[in-house]
PDB file of C-alpha atoms in Angstrom:
ATOM      1  CA  MET A  22       0.000   0.000   0.000  1.00 83.00           C
ATOM      2  CA  ILE A  23       2.872   2.385   0.777  1.00 87.00           C
ATOM      3  CA  GLY A  24       4.267   1.760  -2.718  1.00 85.00           C
ATOM      4  CA  LEU A  25       0.984   2.909  -4.237  1.00 85.00           C
ATOM      5  CA  TRP A  26       1.124   6.182  -2.246  1.00 89.00           C
ATOM      6  CA  VAL A  27       4.706   6.763  -3.341  1.00 87.00           C
ATOM      7  CA  VAL A  28       3.723   6.265  -6.988  1.00 86.00           C
ATOM      8  CA  LEU A  29       0.692   8.559  -6.669  1.00 84.00           C
ATOM      9  CA  GLY A  30       2.792  11.222  -4.896  1.00 87.00           C
ATOM     10  CA  THR A  31       5.461  11.055  -7.592  1.00 91.00           C
ATOM     11  CA  LEU A  32       2.850  11.374 -10.342  1.00 88.00           C
ATOM     12  CA  ALA A  33       1.215  14.341  -8.607  1.00 87.00           C
ATOM     13  CA  LEU A  34       4.550  16.092  -8.158  1.00 87.00           C
ATOM     14  CA  GLY A  35       5.434  15.485 -11.812  1.00 87.00           C
ATOM     15  CA  LEU A  36       2.074  16.837 -12.941  1.00 86.00           C
ATOM     16  CA  VAL A  37       2.396  20.008 -10.857  1.00 84.00           C
ATOM     17  CA  THR A  38       5.954  20.567 -12.107  1.00 78.00           C
ATOM     18  CA  GLY A  39       4.926  20.050 -15.739  1.00 76.00           C
ATOM     19  CA  VAL A  40       1.986  22.432 -15.511  1.00 74.00           C
ATOM     20  CA  THR A  41       4.126  25.082 -13.803  1.00 72.00           C
ATOM     21  CA  LEU A  42       6.800  24.878 -16.506  1.00 69.00           C
ATOM     22  CA  ALA A  43       4.209  24.996 -19.283  1.00 69.00           C
ATOM     23  CA  LEU A  44       2.624  28.123 -17.813  1.00 65.00           C
ATOM     24  CA  ARG A  45       6.000  29.883 -17.517  1.00 67.00           C
ATOM     25  CA  ASN A  46       7.175  28.983 -21.038  1.00 71.00           C
ATOM     26  CA  GLY A  47       7.379  32.047 -23.282  1.00 70.00           C
ATOM     27  CA  ARG A  48       6.074  34.458 -20.642  1.00 77.00           C
ATOM     28  CA  VAL A  49       7.469  37.991 -20.758  1.00 76.00           C
ATOM     29  CA  ARG A  50       8.934  39.085 -17.411  1.00 74.00           C
ATOM     30  CA  ALA A  51      10.385  42.370 -16.233  1.00 74.00           C
ATOM     31  CA  ALA A  52      14.150  42.533 -15.856  1.00 72.00           C
ATOM     32  CA  ARG A  53      15.362  41.333 -12.456  1.00 71.00           C
ATOM     33  CA  ARG A  54      18.251  43.770 -12.155  1.00 71.00           C
ATOM     34  CA  PRO A  55      18.178  46.116 -15.161  1.00 65.00           C
ATOM     35  CA  ASP A  56      21.370  47.971 -14.248  1.00 72.00           C
ATOM     36  CA  ARG A  57      23.497  44.844 -13.754  1.00 77.00           C
ATOM     37  CA  PRO A  58      26.623  44.904 -15.951  1.00 83.00           C
ATOM     38  CA  LEU A  59      26.325  42.513 -18.870  1.00 87.00           C
ATOM     39  CA  PRO A  60      28.941  39.960 -19.912  1.00 90.00           C
ATOM     40  CA  THR A  61      31.116  41.265 -22.750  1.00 89.00           C
ATOM     41  CA  ALA A  62      29.661  38.857 -25.338  1.00 90.00           C
ATOM     42  CA  VAL A  63      26.142  40.110 -24.645  1.00 91.00           C
ATOM     43  CA  ALA A  64      27.094  43.798 -24.481  1.00 90.00           C
ATOM     44  CA  GLU A  65      28.870  43.503 -27.847  1.00 90.00           C
ATOM     45  CA  ALA A  66      25.739  41.985 -29.409  1.00 91.00           C
ATOM     46  CA  VAL A  67      23.655  45.101 -28.702  1.00 92.00           C
ATOM     47  CA  ASP A  68      22.937  47.227 -31.754  1.00 91.00           C
ATOM     48  CA  PRO A  69      23.371  50.867 -30.624  1.00 91.00           C
ATOM     49  CA  THR A  70      21.326  52.098 -33.599  1.00 91.00           C
ATOM     50  CA  ALA A  71      18.265  50.018 -32.625  1.00 92.00           C
ATOM     51  CA  ALA A  72      15.763  51.020 -29.968  1.00 93.00           C
ATOM     52  CA  VAL A  73      15.667  47.403 -28.734  1.00 95.00           C
ATOM     53  CA  THR A  74      17.968  44.444 -29.382  1.00 95.00           C
ATOM     54  CA  LEU A  75      16.625  40.977 -28.656  1.00 96.00           C
ATOM     55  CA  VAL A  76      19.585  38.828 -27.597  1.00 96.00           C
ATOM     56  CA  GLN A  77      18.601  35.182 -27.764  1.00 96.00           C
ATOM     57  CA  LEU A  78      20.784  32.908 -25.648  1.00 95.00           C
ATOM     58  CA  SER A  79      20.836  29.471 -27.275  1.00 95.00           C
ATOM     59  CA  THR A  80      22.733  26.212 -27.192  1.00 93.00           C
ATOM     60  CA  THR A  81      23.774  23.970 -30.048  1.00 90.00           C
ATOM     61  CA  PHE A  82      21.332  21.093 -29.628  1.00 90.00           C
ATOM     62  CA  CYS A  83      18.321  23.061 -28.377  1.00 91.00           C
ATOM     63  CA  ALA A  84      15.235  22.347 -30.508  1.00 92.00           C
ATOM     64  CA  PRO A  85      13.073  25.128 -28.992  1.00 93.00           C
ATOM     65  CA  CYS A  86      15.918  27.570 -29.776  1.00 94.00           C
ATOM     66  CA  ARG A  87      15.303  27.099 -33.505  1.00 95.00           C
ATOM     67  CA  HIS A  88      11.617  27.872 -33.045  1.00 94.00           C
ATOM     68  CA  ALA A  89      12.414  30.949 -30.931  1.00 95.00           C
ATOM     69  CA  ARG A  90      14.896  32.109 -33.599  1.00 96.00           C
ATOM     70  CA  ALA A  91      12.159  31.923 -36.246  1.00 95.00           C
ATOM     71  CA  VAL A  92       9.678  33.883 -34.103  1.00 95.00           C
ATOM     72  CA  LEU A  93      12.182  36.561 -33.075  1.00 96.00           C
ATOM     73  CA  SER A  94      13.800  37.076 -36.481  1.00 96.00           C
ATOM     74  CA  THR A  95      10.384  37.435 -38.147  1.00 96.00           C
ATOM     75  CA  LEU A  96       9.291  39.917 -35.492  1.00 95.00           C
ATOM     76  CA  ALA A  97      12.514  41.925 -35.886  1.00 94.00           C
ATOM     77  CA  ASP A  98      12.218  41.940 -39.686  1.00 95.00           C
ATOM     78  CA  ARG A  99       8.763  43.496 -39.570  1.00 93.00           C
ATOM     79  CA  THR A 100       9.299  45.899 -36.658  1.00 92.00           C
ATOM     80  CA  GLU A 101      11.194  49.154 -37.026  1.00 91.00           C
ATOM     81  CA  GLY A 102      13.797  49.737 -34.328  1.00 92.00           C
ATOM     82  CA  LEU A 103      13.967  46.064 -33.315  1.00 94.00           C
ATOM     83  CA  ARG A 104      16.992  43.816 -33.927  1.00 95.00           C
ATOM     84  CA  HIS A 105      17.506  40.136 -33.181  1.00 97.00           C
ATOM     85  CA  VAL A 106      20.854  38.518 -32.355  1.00 95.00           C
ATOM     86  CA  ASP A 107      21.320  34.829 -31.582  1.00 94.00           C
ATOM     87  CA  LEU A 108      24.176  34.169 -29.167  1.00 93.00           C
ATOM     88  CA  ASP A 109      25.315  30.552 -28.776  1.00 93.00           C
ATOM     89  CA  ILE A 110      26.403  30.020 -25.168  1.00 93.00           C
ATOM     90  CA  THR A 111      27.292  26.327 -25.510  1.00 92.00           C
ATOM     91  CA  GLN A 112      30.999  27.043 -25.034  1.00 91.00           C
ATOM     92  CA  ARG A 113      30.404  30.056 -22.749  1.00 91.00           C
ATOM     93  CA  PRO A 114      28.622  28.840 -19.603  1.00 90.00           C
ATOM     94  CA  GLU A 115      29.948  31.823 -17.656  1.00 93.00           C
ATOM     95  CA  VAL A 116      27.603  34.063 -19.681  1.00 92.00           C
ATOM     96  CA  ALA A 117      24.572  32.065 -18.574  1.00 90.00           C
ATOM     97  CA  GLN A 118      25.830  31.979 -15.013  1.00 92.00           C
ATOM     98  CA  ARG A 119      26.377  35.752 -14.791  1.00 91.00           C
ATOM     99  CA  LEU A 120      22.918  36.426 -16.217  1.00 90.00           C
ATOM    100  CA  GLY A 121      21.141  33.827 -14.089  1.00 88.00           C
ATOM    101  CA  VAL A 122      19.967  31.870 -17.138  1.00 88.00           C
ATOM    102  CA  LEU A 123      18.781  28.386 -16.204  1.00 87.00           C
ATOM    103  CA  ARG A 124      17.377  27.243 -19.560  1.00 89.00           C
ATOM    104  CA  THR A 125      17.597  27.925 -23.253  1.00 91.00           C
ATOM    105  CA  PRO A 126      16.249  29.656 -25.121  1.00 94.00           C
ATOM    106  CA  THR A 127      16.244  32.746 -22.966  1.00 94.00           C
ATOM    107  CA  THR A 128      15.822  36.092 -24.680  1.00 95.00           C
ATOM    108  CA  LEU A 129      16.909  39.421 -23.235  1.00 94.00           C
ATOM    109  CA  ALA A 130      15.410  42.651 -24.548  1.00 94.00           C
ATOM    110  CA  LEU A 131      18.091  45.320 -24.232  1.00 94.00           C
ATOM    111  CA  ASP A 132      17.862  49.015 -25.021  1.00 92.00           C
ATOM    112  CA  ALA A 133      20.506  50.910 -27.019  1.00 91.00           C
ATOM    113  CA  ASN A 134      22.491  51.493 -23.795  1.00 90.00           C
ATOM    114  CA  ALA A 135      22.617  47.723 -23.076  1.00 90.00           C
ATOM    115  CA  ARG A 136      20.155  48.006 -20.194  1.00 91.00           C
ATOM    116  CA  GLU A 137      17.898  44.978 -19.739  1.00 92.00           C
ATOM    117  CA  LEU A 138      14.237  45.838 -20.297  1.00 93.00           C
ATOM    118  CA  LEU A 139      12.687  42.408 -20.035  1.00 93.00           C
ATOM    119  CA  ARG A 140      13.412  38.706 -20.394  1.00 93.00           C
ATOM    120  CA  ILE A 141      11.646  35.661 -21.829  1.00 93.00           C
ATOM    121  CA  SER A 142      12.402  32.041 -20.945  1.00 91.00           C
ATOM    122  CA  GLY A 143      11.333  29.571 -23.611  1.00 92.00           C
ATOM    123  CA  VAL A 144       9.785  30.263 -26.983  1.00 93.00           C
ATOM    124  CA  PRO A 145       8.250  33.746 -26.940  1.00 93.00           C
ATOM    125  CA  LYS A 146       4.738  34.541 -28.060  1.00 92.00           C
ATOM    126  CA  ALA A 147       5.166  37.233 -30.732  1.00 92.00           C
ATOM    127  CA  ALA A 148       2.040  39.271 -29.925  1.00 92.00           C
ATOM    128  CA  GLU A 149       2.722  39.319 -26.188  1.00 93.00           C
ATOM    129  CA  LEU A 150       6.363  40.295 -26.737  1.00 93.00           C
ATOM    130  CA  LEU A 151       5.462  43.069 -29.164  1.00 92.00           C
ATOM    131  CA  ASP A 152       2.927  44.482 -26.693  1.00 92.00           C
ATOM    132  CA  ALA A 153       5.568  44.514 -23.951  1.00 92.00           C
ATOM    133  CA  LEU A 154       8.105  46.198 -26.253  1.00 92.00           C
ATOM    134  CA  ARG A 155       5.720  48.786 -27.699  1.00 91.00           C
ATOM    135  CA  PRO A 156       6.637  51.540 -25.171  1.00 90.00           C
ATOM    136  CA  HIS A 157      10.316  51.134 -26.059  1.00 87.00           C
ATOM    137  CA  LEU A 158       9.934  51.180 -29.841  1.00 86.00           C
ATOM    138  CA  VAL A 159       9.583  54.299 -31.957  1.00 68.00           C
ATOM    139  CA  ARG A 160       7.007  52.935 -34.369  1.00 51.00           C
ATOM    140  CA  VAL A 161       5.565  49.470 -34.915  1.00 43.00           C
ATOM    141  CA  ARG A 162       4.436  48.486 -38.397  1.00 44.00           C
TER     142      ARG A 162
END
């Protein structure tokens, strides 16, 4: 009987964890510490001529990273003042560590001064991201 309770408890815990992760996937969050200095690789990726640069932190064998790249590059192509840069951190774990990134893809929205505006873990939802970025962009087509 105890074995049955252990199995049921494990299943319940797995279900709660799965639902929590699914709800957090792609959600736009405010920057934790917007004035924190960025790692050099990320700071160099910022386009100073763009109002917002989306820096996608990816790894080599990450399937959701390819989907996020498609969403973000399409959004950047059709939005004035928005740039997308994909930064592979497979060989640079110190970048993820300094930024507090626990999963890929994670996307940072940075202004022209390399200040973090917001962050997305997982594959972003284009409409939700565009709404969150609207105050920082000059004009959205």
